[in-house]
mmCIF file with all atom_site columns, C-alpha atoms in Angstrom:
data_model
loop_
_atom_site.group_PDB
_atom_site.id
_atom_site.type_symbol
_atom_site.label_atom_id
_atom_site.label_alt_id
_atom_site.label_comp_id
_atom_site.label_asym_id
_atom_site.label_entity_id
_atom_site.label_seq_id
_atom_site.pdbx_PDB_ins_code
_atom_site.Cartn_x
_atom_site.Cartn_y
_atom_site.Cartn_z
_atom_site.occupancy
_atom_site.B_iso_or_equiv
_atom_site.pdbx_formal_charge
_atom_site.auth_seq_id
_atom_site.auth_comp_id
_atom_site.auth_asym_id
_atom_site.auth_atom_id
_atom_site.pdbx_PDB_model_num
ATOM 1   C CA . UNK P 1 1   ? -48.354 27.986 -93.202 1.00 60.00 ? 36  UNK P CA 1
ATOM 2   C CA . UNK P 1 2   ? -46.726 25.306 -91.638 1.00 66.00 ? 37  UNK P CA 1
ATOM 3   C CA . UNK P 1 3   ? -44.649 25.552 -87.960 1.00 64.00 ? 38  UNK P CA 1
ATOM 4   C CA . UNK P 1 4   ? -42.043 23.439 -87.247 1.00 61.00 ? 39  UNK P CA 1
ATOM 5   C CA . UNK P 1 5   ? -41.996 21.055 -84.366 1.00 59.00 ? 40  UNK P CA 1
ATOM 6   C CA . UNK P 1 6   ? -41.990 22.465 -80.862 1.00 65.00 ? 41  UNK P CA 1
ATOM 7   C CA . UNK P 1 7   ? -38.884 20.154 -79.122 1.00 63.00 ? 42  UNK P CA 1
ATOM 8   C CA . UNK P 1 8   ? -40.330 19.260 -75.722 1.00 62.00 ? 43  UNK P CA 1
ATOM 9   C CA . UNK P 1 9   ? -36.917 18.605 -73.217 1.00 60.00 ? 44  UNK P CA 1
ATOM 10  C CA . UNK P 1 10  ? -38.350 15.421 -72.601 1.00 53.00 ? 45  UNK P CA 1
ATOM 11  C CA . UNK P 1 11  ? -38.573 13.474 -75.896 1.00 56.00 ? 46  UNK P CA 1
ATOM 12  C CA . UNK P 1 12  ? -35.765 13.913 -78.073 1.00 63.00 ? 47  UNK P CA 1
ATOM 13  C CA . UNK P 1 13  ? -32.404 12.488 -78.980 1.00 65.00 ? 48  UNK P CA 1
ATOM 14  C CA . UNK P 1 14  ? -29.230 13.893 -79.369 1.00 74.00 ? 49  UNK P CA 1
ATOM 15  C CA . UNK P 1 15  ? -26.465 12.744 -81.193 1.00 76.00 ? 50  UNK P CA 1
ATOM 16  C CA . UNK P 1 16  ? -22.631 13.929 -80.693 1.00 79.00 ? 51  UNK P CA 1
ATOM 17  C CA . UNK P 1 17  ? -20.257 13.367 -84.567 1.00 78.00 ? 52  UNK P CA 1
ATOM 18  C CA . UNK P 1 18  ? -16.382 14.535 -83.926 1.00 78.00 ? 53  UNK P CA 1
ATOM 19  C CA . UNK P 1 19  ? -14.398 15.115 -87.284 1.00 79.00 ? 54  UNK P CA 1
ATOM 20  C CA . UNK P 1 20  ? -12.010 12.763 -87.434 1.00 74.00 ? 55  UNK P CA 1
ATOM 21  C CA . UNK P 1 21  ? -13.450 9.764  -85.803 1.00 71.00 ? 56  UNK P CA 1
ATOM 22  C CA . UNK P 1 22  ? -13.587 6.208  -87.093 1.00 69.00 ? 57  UNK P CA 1
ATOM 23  C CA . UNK P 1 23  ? -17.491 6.154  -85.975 1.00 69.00 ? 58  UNK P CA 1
ATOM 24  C CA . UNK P 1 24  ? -20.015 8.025  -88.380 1.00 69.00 ? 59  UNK P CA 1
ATOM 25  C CA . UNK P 1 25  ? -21.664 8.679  -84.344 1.00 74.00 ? 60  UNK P CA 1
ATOM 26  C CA . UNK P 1 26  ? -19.870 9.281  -81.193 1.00 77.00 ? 61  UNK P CA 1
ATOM 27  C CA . UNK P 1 27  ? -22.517 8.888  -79.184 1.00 79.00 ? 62  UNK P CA 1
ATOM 28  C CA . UNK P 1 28  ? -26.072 9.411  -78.128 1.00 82.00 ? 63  UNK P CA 1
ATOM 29  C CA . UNK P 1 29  ? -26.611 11.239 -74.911 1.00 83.00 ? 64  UNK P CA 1
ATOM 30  C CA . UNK P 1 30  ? -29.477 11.600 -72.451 1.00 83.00 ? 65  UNK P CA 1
ATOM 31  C CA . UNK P 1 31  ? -28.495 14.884 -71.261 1.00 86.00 ? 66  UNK P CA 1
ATOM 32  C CA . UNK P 1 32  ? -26.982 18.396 -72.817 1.00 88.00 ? 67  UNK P CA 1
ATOM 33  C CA . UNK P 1 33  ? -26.305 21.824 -70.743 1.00 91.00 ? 68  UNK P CA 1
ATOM 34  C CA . UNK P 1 34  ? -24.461 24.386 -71.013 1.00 89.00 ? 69  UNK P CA 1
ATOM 35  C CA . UNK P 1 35  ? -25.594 25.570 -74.861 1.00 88.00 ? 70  UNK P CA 1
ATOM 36  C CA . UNK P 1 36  ? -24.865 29.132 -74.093 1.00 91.00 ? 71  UNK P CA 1
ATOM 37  C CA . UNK P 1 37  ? -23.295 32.244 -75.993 1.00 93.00 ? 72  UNK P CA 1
ATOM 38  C CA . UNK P 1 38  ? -22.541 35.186 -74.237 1.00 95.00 ? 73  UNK P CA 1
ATOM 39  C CA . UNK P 1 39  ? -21.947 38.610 -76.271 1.00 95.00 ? 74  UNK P CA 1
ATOM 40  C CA . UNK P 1 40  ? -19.548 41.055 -74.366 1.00 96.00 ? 75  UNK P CA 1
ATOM 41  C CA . UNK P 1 41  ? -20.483 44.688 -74.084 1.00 96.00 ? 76  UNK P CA 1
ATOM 42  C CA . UNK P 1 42  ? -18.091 47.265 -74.593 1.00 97.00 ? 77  UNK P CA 1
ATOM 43  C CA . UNK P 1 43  ? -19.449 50.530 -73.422 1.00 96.00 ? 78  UNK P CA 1
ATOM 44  C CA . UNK P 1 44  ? -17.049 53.884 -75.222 1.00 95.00 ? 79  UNK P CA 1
ATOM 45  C CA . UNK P 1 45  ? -17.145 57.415 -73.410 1.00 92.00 ? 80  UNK P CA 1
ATOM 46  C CA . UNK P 1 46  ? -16.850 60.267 -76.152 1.00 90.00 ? 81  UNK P CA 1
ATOM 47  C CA . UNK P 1 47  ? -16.770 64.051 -75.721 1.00 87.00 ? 82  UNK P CA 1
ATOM 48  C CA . UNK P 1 48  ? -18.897 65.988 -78.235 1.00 84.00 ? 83  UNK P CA 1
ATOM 49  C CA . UNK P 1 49  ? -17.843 69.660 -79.504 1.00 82.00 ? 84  UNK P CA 1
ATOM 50  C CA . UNK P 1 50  ? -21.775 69.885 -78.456 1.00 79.00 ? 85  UNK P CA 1
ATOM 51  C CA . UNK P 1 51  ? -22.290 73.648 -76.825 1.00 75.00 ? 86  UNK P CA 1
ATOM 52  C CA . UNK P 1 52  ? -24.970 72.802 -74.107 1.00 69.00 ? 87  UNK P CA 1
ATOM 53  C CA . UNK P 1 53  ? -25.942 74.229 -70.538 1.00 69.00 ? 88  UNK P CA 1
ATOM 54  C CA . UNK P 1 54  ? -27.013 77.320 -69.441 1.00 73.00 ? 89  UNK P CA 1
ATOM 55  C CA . UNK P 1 55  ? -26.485 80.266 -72.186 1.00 73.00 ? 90  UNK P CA 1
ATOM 56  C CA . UNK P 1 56  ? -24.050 77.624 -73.801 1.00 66.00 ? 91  UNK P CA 1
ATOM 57  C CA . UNK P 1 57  ? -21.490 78.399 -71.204 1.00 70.00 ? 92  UNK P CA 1
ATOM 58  C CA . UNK P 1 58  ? -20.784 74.553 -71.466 1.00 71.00 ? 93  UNK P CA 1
ATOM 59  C CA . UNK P 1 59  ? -18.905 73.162 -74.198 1.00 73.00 ? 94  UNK P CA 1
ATOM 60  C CA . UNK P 1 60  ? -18.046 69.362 -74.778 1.00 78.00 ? 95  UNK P CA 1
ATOM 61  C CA . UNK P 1 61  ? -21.130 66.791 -74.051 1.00 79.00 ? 96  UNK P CA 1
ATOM 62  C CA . UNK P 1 62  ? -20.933 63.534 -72.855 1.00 85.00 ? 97  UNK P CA 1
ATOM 63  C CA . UNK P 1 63  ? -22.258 60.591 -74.968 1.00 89.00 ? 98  UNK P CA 1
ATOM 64  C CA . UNK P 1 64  ? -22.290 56.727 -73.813 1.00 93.00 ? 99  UNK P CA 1
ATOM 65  C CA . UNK P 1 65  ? -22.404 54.400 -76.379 1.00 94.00 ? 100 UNK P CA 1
ATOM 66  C CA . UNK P 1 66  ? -22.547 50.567 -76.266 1.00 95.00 ? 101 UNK P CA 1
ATOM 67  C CA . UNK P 1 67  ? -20.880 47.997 -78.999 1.00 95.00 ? 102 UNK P CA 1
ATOM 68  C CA . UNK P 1 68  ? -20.837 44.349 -79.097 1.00 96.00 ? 103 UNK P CA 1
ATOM 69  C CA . UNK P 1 69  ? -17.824 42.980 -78.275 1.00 96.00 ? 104 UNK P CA 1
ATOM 70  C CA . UNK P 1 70  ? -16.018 39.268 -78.295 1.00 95.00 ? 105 UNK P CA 1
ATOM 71  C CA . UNK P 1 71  ? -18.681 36.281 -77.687 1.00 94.00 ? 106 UNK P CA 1
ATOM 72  C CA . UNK P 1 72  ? -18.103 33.563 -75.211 1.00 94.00 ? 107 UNK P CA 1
ATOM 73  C CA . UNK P 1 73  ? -19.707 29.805 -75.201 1.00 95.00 ? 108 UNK P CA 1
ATOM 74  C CA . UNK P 1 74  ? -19.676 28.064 -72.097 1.00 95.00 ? 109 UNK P CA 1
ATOM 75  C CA . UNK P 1 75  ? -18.776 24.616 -71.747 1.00 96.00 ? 110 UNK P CA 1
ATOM 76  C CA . UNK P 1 76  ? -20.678 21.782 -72.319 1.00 94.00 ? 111 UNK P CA 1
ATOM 77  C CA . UNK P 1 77  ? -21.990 18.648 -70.277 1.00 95.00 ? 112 UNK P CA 1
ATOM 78  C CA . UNK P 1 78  ? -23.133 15.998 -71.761 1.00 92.00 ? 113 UNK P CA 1
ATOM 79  C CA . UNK P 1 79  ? -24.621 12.578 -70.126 1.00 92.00 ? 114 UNK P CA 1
ATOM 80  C CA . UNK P 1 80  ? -25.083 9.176  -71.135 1.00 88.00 ? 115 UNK P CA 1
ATOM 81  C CA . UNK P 1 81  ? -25.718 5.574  -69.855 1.00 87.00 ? 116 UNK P CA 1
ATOM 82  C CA . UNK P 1 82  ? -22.598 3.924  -69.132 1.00 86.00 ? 117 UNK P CA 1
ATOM 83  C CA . UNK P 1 83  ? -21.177 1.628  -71.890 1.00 83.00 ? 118 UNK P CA 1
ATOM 84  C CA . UNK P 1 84  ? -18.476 -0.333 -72.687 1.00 84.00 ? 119 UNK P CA 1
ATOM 85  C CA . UNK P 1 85  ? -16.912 2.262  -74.957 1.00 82.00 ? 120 UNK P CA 1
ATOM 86  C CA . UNK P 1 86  ? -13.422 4.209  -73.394 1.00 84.00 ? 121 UNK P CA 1
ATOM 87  C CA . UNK P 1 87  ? -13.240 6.275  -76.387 1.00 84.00 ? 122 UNK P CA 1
ATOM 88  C CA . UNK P 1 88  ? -14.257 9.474  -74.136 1.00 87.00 ? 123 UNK P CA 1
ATOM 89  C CA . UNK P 1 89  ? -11.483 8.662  -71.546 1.00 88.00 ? 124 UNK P CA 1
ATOM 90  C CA . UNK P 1 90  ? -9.134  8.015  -74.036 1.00 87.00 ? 125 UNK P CA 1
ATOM 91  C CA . UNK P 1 91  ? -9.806  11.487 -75.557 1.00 88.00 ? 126 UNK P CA 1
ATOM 92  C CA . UNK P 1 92  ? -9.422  13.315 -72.571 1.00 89.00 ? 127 UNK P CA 1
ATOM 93  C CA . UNK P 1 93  ? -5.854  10.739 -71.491 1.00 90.00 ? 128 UNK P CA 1
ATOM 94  C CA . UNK P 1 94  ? -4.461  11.880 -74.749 1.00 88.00 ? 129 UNK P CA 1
ATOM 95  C CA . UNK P 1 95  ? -5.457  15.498 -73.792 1.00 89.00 ? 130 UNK P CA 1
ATOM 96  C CA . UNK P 1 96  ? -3.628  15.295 -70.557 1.00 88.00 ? 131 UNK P CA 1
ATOM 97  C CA . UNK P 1 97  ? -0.326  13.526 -72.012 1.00 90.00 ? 132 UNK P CA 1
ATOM 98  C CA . UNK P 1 98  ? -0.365  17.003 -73.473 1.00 88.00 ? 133 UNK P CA 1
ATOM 99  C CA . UNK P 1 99  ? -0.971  16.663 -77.142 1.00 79.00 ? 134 UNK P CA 1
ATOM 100 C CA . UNK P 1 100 ? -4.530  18.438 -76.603 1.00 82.00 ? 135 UNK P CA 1
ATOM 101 C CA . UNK P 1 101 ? -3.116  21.204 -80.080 1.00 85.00 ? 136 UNK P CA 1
ATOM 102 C CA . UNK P 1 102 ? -3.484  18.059 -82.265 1.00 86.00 ? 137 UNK P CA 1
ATOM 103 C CA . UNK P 1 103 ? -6.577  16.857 -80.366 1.00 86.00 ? 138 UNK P CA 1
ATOM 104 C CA . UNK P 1 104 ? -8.866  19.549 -80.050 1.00 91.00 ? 139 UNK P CA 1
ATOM 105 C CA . UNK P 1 105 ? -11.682 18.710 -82.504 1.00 89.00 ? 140 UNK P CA 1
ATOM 106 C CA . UNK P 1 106 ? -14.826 20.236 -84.463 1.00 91.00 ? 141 UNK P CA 1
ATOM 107 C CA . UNK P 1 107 ? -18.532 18.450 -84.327 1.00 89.00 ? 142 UNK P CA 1
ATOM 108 C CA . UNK P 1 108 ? -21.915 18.736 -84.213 1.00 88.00 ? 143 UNK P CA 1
ATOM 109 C CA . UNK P 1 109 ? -24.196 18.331 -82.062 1.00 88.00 ? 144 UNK P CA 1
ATOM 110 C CA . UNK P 1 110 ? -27.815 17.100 -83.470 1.00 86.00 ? 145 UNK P CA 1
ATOM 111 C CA . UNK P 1 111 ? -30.756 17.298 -82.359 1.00 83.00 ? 146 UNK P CA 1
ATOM 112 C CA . UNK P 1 112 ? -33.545 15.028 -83.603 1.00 80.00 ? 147 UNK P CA 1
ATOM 113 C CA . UNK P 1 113 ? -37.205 15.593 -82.989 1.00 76.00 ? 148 UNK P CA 1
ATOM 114 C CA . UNK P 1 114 ? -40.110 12.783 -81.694 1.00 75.00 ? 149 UNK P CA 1
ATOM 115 C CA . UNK P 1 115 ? -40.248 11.923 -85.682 1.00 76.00 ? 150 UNK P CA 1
ATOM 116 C CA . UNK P 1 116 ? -37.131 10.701 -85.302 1.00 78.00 ? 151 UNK P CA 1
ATOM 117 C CA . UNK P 1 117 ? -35.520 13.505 -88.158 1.00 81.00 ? 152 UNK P CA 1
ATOM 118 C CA . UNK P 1 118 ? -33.143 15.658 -87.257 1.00 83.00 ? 153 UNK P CA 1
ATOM 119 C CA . UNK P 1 119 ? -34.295 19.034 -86.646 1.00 81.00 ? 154 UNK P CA 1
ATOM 120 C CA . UNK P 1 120 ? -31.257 21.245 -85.975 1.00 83.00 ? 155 UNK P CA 1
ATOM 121 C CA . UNK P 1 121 ? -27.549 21.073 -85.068 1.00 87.00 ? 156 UNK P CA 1
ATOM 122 C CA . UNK P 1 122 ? -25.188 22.940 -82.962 1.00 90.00 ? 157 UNK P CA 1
ATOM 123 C CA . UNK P 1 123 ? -22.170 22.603 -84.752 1.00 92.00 ? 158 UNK P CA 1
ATOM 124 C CA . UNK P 1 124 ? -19.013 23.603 -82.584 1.00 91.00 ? 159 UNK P CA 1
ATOM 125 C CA . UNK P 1 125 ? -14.749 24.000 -83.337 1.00 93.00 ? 160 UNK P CA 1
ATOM 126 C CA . UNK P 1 126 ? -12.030 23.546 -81.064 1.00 93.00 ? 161 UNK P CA 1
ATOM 127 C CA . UNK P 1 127 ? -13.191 21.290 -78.699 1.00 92.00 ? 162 UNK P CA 1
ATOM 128 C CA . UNK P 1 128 ? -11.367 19.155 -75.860 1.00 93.00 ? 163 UNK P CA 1
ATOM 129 C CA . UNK P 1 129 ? -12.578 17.177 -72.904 1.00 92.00 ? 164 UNK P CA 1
ATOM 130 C CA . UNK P 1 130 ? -12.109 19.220 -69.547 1.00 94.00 ? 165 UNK P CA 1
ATOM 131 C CA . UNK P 1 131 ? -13.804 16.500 -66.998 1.00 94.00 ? 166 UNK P CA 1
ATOM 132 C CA . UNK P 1 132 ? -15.061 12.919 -67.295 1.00 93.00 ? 167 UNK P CA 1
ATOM 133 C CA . UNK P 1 133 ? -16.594 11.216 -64.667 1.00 93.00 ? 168 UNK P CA 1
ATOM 134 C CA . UNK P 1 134 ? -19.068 8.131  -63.730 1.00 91.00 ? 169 UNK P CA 1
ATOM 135 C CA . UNK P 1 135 ? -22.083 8.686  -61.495 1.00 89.00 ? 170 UNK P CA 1
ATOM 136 C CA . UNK P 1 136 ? -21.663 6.748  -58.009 1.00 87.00 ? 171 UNK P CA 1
ATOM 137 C CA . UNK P 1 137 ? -21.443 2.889  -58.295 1.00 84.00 ? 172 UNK P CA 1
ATOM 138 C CA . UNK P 1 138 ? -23.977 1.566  -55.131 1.00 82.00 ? 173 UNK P CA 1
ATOM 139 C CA . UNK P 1 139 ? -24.462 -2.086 -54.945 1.00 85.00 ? 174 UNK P CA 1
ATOM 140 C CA . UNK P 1 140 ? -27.847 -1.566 -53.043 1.00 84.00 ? 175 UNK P CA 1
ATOM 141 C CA . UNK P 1 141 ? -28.617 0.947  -55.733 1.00 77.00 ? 176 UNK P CA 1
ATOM 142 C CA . UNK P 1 142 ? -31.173 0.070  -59.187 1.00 78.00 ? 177 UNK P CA 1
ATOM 143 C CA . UNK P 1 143 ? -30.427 3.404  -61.296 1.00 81.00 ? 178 UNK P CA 1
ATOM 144 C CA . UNK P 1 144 ? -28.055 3.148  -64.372 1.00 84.00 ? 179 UNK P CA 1
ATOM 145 C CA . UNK P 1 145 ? -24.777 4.288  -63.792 1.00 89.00 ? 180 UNK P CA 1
ATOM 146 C CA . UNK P 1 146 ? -24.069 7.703  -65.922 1.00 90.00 ? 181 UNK P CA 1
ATOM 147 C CA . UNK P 1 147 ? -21.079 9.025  -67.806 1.00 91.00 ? 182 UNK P CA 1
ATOM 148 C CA . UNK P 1 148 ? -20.240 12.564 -68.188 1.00 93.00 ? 183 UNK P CA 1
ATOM 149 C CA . UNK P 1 149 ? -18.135 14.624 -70.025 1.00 93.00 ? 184 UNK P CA 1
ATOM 150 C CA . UNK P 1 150 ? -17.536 18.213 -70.043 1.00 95.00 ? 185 UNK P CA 1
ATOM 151 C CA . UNK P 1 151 ? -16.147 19.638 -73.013 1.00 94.00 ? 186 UNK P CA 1
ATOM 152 C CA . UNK P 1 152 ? -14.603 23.257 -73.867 1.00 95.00 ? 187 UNK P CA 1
ATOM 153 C CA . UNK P 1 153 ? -15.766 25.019 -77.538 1.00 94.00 ? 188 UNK P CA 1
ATOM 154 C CA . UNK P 1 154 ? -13.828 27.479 -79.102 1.00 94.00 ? 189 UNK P CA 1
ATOM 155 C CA . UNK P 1 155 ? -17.404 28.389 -81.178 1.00 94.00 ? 190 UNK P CA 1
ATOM 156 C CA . UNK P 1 156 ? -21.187 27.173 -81.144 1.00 92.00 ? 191 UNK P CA 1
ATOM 157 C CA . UNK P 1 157 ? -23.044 27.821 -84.130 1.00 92.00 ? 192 UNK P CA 1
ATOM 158 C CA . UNK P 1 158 ? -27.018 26.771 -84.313 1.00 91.00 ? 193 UNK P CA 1
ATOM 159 C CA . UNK P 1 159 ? -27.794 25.480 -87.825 1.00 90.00 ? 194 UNK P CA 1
ATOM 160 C CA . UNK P 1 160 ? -30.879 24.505 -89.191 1.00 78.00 ? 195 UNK P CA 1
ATOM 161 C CA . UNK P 1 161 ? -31.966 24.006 -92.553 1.00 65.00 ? 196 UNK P CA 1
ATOM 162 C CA . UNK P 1 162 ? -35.132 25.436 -93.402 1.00 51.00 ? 197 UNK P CA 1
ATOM 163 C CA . UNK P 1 163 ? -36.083 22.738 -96.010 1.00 45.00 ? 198 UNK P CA 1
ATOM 164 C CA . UNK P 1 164 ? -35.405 19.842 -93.812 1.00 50.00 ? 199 UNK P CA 1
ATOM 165 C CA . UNK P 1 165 ? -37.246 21.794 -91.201 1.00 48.00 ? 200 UNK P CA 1
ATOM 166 C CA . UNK P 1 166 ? -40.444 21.586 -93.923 1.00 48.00 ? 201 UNK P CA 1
ATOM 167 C CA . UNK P 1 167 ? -40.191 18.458 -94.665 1.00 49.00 ? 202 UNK P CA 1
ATOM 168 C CA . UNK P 1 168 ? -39.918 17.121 -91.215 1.00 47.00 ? 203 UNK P CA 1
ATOM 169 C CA . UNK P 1 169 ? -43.420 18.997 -90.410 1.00 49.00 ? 204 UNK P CA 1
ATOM 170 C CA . UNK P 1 170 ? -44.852 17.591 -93.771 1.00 49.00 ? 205 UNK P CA 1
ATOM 171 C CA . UNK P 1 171 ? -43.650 14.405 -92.705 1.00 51.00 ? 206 UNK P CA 1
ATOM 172 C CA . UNK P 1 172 ? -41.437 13.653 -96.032 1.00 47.00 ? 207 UNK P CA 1
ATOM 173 C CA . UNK P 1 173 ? -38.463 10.989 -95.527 1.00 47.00 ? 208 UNK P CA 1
ATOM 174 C CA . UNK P 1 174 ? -35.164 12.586 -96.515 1.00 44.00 ? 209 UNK P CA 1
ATOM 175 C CA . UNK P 1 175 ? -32.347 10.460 -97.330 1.00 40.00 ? 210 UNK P CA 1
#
């Protein structure tokens, strides 16, 4: 049997694709958090005709029941070194000038193991920039300066596809 490759959080790459863009790649970040989905519980109350107590002088039992309700994804950070490119800002401008209906976009977010082949995706709808910031510029300072962006998804869905996942341990190219 073969396993597929254990992701270790320090060697991997990530890639962002937005439908709709004139790049096949948005971007490649160095950072991710916030993949999270959240299932509401809805707990119901219901009286039962049950007879129950003492010489079934009781009528009417109690039952608690739990159901799933709506799911919830937090939003997402993502962090890069600082380029050139304002194509993040200009997302979230356009947002702000209050077109964000026409602007809210689906994507993917890959994941790509040490092999360099992409392992699995979280593919996501309905998403808009919330925050964008730089880290701290500090003349005195040797670090790379960081972008962030924080963005809101409607939906997160992890995807993986089981026969790229065997060929990736078998070490077959895919094109």
């Amino acid at each position: 049997m073969i396993f597929p490759e254990i992701l270790t959080k320090a060697r991997f790459y990530l890639e962002l694709r937005l439908d709709g863009s004139v790049d096949l790649i948005d971007g490649y970040f160095m950072e991710c958090n916030g993949f999270q989905r959240s299932q509401e519980v809805i707990e119901i109350c219901e009286v039962t005709p049950q007879v129950w107590g003492q010489q079934g002088r009781s009528h009417g039992h109690v039952v608690r029941s739990k159901i799933p309700g709506n799911s919830s994804y937090t939003n997402i950070t993502l962090k890069r070194g600082l380029t050139v490119s304002t194509a993040f800002w200009d997302w979230m401008d356009t947002i702000g000038a209050g077109n964000w209906a026409d602007q809210r976009r689906n994507g993917a977010l890959c994941i790509y193991g040490q092999s360099g082949l992409e392992q699995f995706r979280f593919e996501f709808t309905g998403a808009w920039p919330v925050s964008y910031k730089i880290s701290d510029l500090d003349v005195k300072g040797a670090e790379h300066n960081v972008e962030e962006v924080e963005i809101a998804v409607e939906s997160l869905k992890r995807v993986s596809d089981s026969w790229m996942l065997g060929a990736a341990a078998l070490g077959v190219a895919m094109s």
